[in-house]
XYZ file of C-alpha atoms in Angstrom:
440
model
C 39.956 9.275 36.678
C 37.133 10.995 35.325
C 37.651 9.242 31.800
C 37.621 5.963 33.684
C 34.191 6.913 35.465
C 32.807 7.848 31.791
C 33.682 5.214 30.340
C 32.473 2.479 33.693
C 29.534 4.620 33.807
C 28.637 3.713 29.715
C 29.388 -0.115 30.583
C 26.957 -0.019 33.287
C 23.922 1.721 31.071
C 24.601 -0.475 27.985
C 24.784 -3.780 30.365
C 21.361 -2.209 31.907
C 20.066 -2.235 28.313
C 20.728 -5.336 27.499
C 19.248 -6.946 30.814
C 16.152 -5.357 30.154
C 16.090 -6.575 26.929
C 17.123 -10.348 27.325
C 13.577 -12.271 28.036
C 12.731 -15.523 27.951
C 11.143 -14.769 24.491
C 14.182 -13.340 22.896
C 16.150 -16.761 21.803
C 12.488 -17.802 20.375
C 11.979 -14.134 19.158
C 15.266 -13.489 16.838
C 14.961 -17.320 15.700
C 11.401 -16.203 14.198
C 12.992 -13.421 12.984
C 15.108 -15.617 10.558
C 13.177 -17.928 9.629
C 11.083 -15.456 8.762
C 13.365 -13.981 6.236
C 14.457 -17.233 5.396
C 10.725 -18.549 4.185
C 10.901 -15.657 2.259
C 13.817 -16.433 0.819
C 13.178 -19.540 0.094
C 10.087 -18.693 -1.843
C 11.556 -16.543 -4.312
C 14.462 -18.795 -4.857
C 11.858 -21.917 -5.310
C 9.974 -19.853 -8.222
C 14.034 -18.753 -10.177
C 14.655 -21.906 -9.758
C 12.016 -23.269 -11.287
C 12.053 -20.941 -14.189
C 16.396 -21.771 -14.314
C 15.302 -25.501 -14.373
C 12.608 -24.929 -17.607
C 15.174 -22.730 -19.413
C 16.621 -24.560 -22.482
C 19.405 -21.895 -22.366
C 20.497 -20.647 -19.127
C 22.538 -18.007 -19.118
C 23.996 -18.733 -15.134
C 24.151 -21.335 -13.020
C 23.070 -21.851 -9.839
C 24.934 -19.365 -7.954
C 23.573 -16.983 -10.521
C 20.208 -17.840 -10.080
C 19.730 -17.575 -6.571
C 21.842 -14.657 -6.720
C 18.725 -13.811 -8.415
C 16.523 -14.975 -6.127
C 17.864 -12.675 -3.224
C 18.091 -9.181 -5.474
C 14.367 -10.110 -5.938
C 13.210 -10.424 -2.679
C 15.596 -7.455 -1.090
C 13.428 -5.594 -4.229
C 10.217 -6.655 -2.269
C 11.342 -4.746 0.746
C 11.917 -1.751 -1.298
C 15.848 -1.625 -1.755
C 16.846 -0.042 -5.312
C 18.992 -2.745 -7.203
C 21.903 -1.722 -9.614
C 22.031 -2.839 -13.478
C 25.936 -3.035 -14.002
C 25.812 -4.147 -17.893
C 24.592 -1.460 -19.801
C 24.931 -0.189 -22.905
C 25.961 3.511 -22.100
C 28.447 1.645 -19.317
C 26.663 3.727 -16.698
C 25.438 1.469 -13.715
C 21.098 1.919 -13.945
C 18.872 1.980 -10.880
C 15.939 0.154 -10.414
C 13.746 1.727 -8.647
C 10.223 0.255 -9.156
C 9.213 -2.543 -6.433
C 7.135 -4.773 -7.983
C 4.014 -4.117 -4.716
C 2.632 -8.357 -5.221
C 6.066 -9.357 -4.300
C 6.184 -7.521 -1.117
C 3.335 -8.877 0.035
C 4.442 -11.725 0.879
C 7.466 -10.940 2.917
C 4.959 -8.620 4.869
C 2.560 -11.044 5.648
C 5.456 -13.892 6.951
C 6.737 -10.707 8.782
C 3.238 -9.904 10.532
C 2.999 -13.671 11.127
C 6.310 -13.635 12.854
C 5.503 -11.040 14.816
C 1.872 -12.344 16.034
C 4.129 -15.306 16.534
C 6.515 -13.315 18.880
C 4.116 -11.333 20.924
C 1.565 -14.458 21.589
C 3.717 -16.100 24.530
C 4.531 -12.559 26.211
C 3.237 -11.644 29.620
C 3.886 -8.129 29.358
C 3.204 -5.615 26.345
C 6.758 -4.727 27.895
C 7.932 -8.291 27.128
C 6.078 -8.425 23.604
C 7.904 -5.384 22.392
C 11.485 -7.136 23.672
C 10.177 -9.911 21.419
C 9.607 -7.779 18.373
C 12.973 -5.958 18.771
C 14.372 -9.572 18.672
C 12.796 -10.924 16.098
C 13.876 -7.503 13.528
C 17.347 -8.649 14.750
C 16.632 -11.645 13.430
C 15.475 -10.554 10.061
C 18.011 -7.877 9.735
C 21.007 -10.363 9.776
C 19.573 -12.103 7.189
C 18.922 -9.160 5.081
C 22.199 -8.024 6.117
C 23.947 -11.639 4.535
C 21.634 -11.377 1.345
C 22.634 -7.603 0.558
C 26.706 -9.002 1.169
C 25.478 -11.893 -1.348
C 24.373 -9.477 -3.841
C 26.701 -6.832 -3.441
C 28.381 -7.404 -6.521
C 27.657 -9.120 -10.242
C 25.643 -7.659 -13.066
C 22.705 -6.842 -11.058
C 23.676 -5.897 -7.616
C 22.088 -4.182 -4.576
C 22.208 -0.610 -3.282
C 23.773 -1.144 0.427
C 22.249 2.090 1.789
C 18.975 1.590 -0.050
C 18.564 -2.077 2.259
C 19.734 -0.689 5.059
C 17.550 2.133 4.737
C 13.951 0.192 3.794
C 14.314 -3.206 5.027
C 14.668 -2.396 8.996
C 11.284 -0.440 8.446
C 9.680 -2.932 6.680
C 10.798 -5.018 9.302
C 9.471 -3.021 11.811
C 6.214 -2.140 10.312
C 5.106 -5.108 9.596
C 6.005 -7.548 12.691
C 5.039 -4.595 15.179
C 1.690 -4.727 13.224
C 0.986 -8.648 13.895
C 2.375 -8.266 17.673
C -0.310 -5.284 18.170
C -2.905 -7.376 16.671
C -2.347 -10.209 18.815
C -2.177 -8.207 21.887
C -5.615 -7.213 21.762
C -4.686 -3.530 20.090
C -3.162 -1.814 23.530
C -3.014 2.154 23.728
C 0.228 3.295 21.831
C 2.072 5.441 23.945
C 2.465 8.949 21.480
C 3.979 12.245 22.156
C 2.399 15.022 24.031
C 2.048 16.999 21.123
C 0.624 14.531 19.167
C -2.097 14.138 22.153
C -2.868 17.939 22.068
C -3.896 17.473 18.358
C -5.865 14.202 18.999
C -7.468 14.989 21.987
C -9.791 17.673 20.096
C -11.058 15.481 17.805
C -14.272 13.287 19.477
C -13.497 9.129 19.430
C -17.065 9.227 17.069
C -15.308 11.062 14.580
C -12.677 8.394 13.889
C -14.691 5.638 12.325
C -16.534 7.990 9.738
C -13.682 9.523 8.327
C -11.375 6.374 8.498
C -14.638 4.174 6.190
C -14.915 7.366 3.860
C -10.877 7.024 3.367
C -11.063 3.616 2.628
C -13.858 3.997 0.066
C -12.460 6.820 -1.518
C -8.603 4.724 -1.894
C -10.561 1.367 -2.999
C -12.812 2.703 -5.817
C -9.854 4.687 -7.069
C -7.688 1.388 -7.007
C -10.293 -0.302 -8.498
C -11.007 2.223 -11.324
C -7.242 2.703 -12.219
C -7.092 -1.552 -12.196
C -10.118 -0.905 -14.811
C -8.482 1.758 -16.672
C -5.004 -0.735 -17.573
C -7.170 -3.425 -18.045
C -9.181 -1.544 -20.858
C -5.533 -0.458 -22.522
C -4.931 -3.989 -22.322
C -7.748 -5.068 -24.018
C -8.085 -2.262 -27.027
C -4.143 -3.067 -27.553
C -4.473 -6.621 -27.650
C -1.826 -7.051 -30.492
C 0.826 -5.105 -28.676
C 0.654 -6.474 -25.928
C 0.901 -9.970 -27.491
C 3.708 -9.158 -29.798
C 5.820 -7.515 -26.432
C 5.529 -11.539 -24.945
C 6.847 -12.709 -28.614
C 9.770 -10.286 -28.557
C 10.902 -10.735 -25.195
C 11.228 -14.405 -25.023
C 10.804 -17.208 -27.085
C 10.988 -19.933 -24.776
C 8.703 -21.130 -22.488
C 10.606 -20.307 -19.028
C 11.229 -16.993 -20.497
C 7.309 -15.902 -20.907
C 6.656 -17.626 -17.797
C 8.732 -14.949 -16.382
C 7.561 -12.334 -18.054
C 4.219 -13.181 -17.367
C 5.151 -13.643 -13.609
C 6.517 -10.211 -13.449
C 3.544 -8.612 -15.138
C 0.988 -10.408 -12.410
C 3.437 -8.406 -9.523
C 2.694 -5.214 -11.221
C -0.895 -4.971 -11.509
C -0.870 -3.911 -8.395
C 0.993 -0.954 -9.290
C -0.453 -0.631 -12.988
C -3.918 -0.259 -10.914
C -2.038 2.372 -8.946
C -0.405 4.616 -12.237
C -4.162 4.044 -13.810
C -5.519 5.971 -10.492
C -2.718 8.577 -11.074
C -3.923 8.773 -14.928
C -7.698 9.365 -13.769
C -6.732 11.882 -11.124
C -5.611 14.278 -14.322
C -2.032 14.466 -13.523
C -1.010 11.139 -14.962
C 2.363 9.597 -15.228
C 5.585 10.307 -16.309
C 7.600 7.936 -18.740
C 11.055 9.164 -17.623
C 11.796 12.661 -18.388
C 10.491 12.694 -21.869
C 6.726 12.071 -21.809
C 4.084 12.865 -19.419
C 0.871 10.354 -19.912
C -2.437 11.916 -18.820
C -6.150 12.157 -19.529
C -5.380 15.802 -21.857
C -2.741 13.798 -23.749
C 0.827 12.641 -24.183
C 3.774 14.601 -23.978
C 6.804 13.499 -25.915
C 7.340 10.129 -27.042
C 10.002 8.443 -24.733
C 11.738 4.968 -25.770
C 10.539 2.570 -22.935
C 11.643 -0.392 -22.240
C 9.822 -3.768 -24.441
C 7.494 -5.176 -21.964
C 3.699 -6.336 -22.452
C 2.595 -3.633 -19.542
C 4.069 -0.752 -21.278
C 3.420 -1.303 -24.838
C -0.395 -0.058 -24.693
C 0.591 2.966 -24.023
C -1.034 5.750 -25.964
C 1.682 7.441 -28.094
C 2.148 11.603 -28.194
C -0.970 13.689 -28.937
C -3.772 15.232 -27.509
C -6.728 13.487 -25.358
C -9.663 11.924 -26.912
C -13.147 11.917 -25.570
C -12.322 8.072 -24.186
C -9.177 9.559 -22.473
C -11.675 12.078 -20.696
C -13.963 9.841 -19.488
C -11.183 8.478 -17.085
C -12.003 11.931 -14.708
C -15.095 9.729 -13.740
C -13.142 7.544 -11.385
C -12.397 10.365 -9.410
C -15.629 11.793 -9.007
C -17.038 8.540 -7.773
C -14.450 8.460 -5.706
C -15.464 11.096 -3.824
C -18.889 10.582 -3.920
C -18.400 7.719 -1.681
C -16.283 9.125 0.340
C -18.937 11.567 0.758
C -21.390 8.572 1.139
C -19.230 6.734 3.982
C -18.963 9.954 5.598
C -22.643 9.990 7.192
C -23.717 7.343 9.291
C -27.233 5.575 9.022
C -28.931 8.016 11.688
C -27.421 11.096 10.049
C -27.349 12.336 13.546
C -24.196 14.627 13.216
C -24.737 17.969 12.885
C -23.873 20.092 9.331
C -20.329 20.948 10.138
C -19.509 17.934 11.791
C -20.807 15.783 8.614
C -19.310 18.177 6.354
C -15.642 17.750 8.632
C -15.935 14.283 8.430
C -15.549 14.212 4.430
C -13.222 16.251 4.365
C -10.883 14.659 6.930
C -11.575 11.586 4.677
C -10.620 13.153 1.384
C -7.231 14.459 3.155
C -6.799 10.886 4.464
C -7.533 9.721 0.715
C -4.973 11.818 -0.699
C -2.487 10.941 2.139
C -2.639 6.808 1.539
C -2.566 7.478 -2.442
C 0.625 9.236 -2.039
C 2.652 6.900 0.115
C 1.209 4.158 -2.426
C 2.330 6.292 -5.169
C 5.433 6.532 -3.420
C 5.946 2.640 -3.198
C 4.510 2.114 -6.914
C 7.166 4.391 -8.883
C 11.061 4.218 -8.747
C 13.781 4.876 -11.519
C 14.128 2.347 -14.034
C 17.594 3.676 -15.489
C 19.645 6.364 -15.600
C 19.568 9.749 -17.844
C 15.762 9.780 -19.518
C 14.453 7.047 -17.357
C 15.489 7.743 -13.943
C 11.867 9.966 -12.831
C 9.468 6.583 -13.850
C 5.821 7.046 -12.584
C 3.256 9.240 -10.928
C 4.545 11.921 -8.720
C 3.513 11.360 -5.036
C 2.998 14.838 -3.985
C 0.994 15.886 -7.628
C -1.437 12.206 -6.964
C -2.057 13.578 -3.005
C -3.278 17.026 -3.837
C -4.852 15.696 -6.501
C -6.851 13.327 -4.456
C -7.292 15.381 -1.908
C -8.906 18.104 -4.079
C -11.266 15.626 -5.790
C -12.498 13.514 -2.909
C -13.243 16.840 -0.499
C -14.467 18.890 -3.220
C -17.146 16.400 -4.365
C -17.296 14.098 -0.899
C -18.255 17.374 1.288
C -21.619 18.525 -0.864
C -22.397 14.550 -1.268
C -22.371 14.141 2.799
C -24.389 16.903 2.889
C -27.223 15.810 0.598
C -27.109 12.345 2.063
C -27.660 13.057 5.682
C -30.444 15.572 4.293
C -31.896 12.861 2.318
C -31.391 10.239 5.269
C -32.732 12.903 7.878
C -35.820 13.286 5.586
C -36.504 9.976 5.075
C -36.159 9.455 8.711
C -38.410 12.501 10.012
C -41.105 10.871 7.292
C -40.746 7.013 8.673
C -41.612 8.772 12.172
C -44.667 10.724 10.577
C -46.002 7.618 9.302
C -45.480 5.938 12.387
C -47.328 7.993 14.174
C -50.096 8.284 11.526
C -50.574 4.677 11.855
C -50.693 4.889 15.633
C -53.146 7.757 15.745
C -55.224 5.869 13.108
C -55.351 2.846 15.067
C -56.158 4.645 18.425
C -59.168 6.489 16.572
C -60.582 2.801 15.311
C -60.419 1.456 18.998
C -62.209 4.598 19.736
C -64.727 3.975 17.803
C -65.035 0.415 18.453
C -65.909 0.948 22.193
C -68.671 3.694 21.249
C -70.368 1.092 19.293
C -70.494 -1.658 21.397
C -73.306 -2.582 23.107
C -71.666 -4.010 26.411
């Protein structure tokens, strides 16, 4: 009898779940949710196709290519993919997502899920919508994984199951808050205790000084490849010749190296930051040398690489990407009025450098991967060596630099209001003057 109640008394909860889940939004909501991932889809099979189509020499059919087409695109969303045919016979991981191509299943999937939460009357009813519409895109992750589960290049089950839900979620839970006007998130207690002692003022300061600090480091890591690129010219040119001699086959190659700039612009921040890169387990890459001198893969990205010795005065001059790095973080960090007090301002960039360091790792994170087995299974900057790093240079040089700009902004400030009243007193003394001379 009492196994009975358990078991009515679990019927009634999950049939109370799913009642408060059903809305009128939910057949709307999961529908979104696949065509979603099937736009997606779509997309990446349009461009193998195309390049299958060019090919003088194909070396699959169809089902091959878009077999293709839907590793590539589980790859967006972070899964690992397995190499099957290689020449020690061990299967290889491939790590490395490629951070262009995810941008476009993100954006569909914040587009969906603006698309979800518009109709809703409730924030309530928007978040049933969003939980429908990941369904949605689940199942069709969930086919495409089956699809590739086996074949020469196959995907990690756990790995999909383990990124593209939270891509998923991220992303369409990001449009549906957007479109809902940006509602009060409902967080932990403990999570208020910490928040509630830092003033609402405090936020906007430290997030511009985080964003300043993350963009000119992006920026000077982008500047940093594209310099290799350019005083390697002929290696990088021969790497296109070697890998393909057909047209479809540099297309590709030269549509693969366009996703990775952005994480090229992300290893070039890791190179400026001092502790560089590593090249598998054989060869670290960083501004006081190279370490080792790995066999890497042929590919146009990779073959400017400086080879095994020490750091040259060029190679030093990277550490200035950091350091204006945190001089605008220290720059963002003081508002026009300088009207924060020294601790406060000096707070501020530091919270922003910490915030810095925090973004460059999880980017870090999403920019590296394996790339094989054995020598190259640790490819890429280290997330928790690129954080600290960050951290230390941003707050280190953004906390004096907020400091001498709100005393230069304070001064300049406390001398506008001098002259000011100068000028007034000046012009009060001429009227003065005026009405002793006149003759009325």
């Amino acid at each position: 009898m009492t196994a009975a109640r358990a078991v009515s008394l679990v019927f009634r909860r999950v049939r109370a779940a799913h009642e408060a889940l059903r809305t009128a939004e939910s057949v709307p909501a999961f529908t979104g949710g696949v065509l979603a991932a099937g736009l997606g889809l779509g997309g990446f099979a349009v461009l193998v196709l195309f390049l299958w189509i060019i090919s003088p020499f194909p070396d699959s059919g169809l089902y091959g290519a878009l077999h293709i087409a839907a590793d590539c695109w589980l790859l967006a969303h972070g899964t690992d993919l397995v190499r099957m045919e290689t020449v020690s016979g061990v299967p290889a991981p491939v790590g490395v997502t490629p951070l262009l191509l995810a941008a476009f299943p993100v954006w569909l999937l914040y587009r969906a899920g603006a698309d979800a939460a518009a109709p809703a009357s409730t924030d309530r009813a928007a978040a049933s919508a969003v939980a429908w519409l990941i369904g949605g895109y689940v199942a069709v992750a969930a086919g495409a994984a089956i699809f590739t589960s086996y074949g020469p290049v196959r995907s990690d089950a756990l790995s999909a199951a383990l990124h593209v839900p939270v891509v998923a979620a991220l992303a369409s839970a990001a449009g549906a808050w957007a479109e809902r006007g940006r509602p009060h998130i409902p967080l932990p207690a403990a999570f208020h205790r910490v928040t509630d002692r830092v003033p609402a003022g405090e936020v906007g300061p430290v997030t511009r000084s985080a964003a300043a600090g993350v963009a000119v480091l992006l920026a000077g890591g982008a500047a940093l490849t594209a310099v290799t690129l350019i005083l390697h010219p002929w290696a990088t040119g021969a790497s296109f010749s070697r890998l393909s001699e057909a047209l479809s086959g540099r297309l590709a190659v030269l549509a693969l190296s366009v996703a990775l700039i952005p994480n090229a612009a992300v290893w070039g921040a890791a190179y400026a930051l001092g502790p560089g890169f590593s090249l598998g387990t054989e060869a670290v890459v960083r501004p006081a040398g190279t370490v080792g001198d790995p066999v890497l893969p042929d590919f146009p990205l990779l073959a400017a690489l400086p080879h095994a010795g020490p750091g040259t005065v060029l190679t030093w001059l990277a550490l200035l990407v950091p350091a204006v790095a945190g001089v605008a973080v220290g720059w963002f960090a003081v508002d026009r009025e300088a009207s924060a007090s020294v601790g406060r301002t000096a707070a501020r960039a530091a919270l922003g450098g910490m915030a810095c360091g925090v973004v460059l790792g999880l980017l870090t994170e999403l920019a590296a991967g394996p790339l094989g087995s054995g020598a190259l299974a640790d490819f890429g900057p280290s997330r928790w060596l690129i954080a600290a790093a960050a951290v230390g240079w941003t707050a280190a040089i953004g906390t004096p630099t907020a400091l001498l700009v709100r005393l230069v902004r304070r001064y300049r400030a406390s001398r506008a209001v001098f002259d000011e009243d100068d000028e007034t007193g000046t012009d009060a003394d001429v009227d003065t003057d005026a009405e002793a001379t006149d003759p009325a």
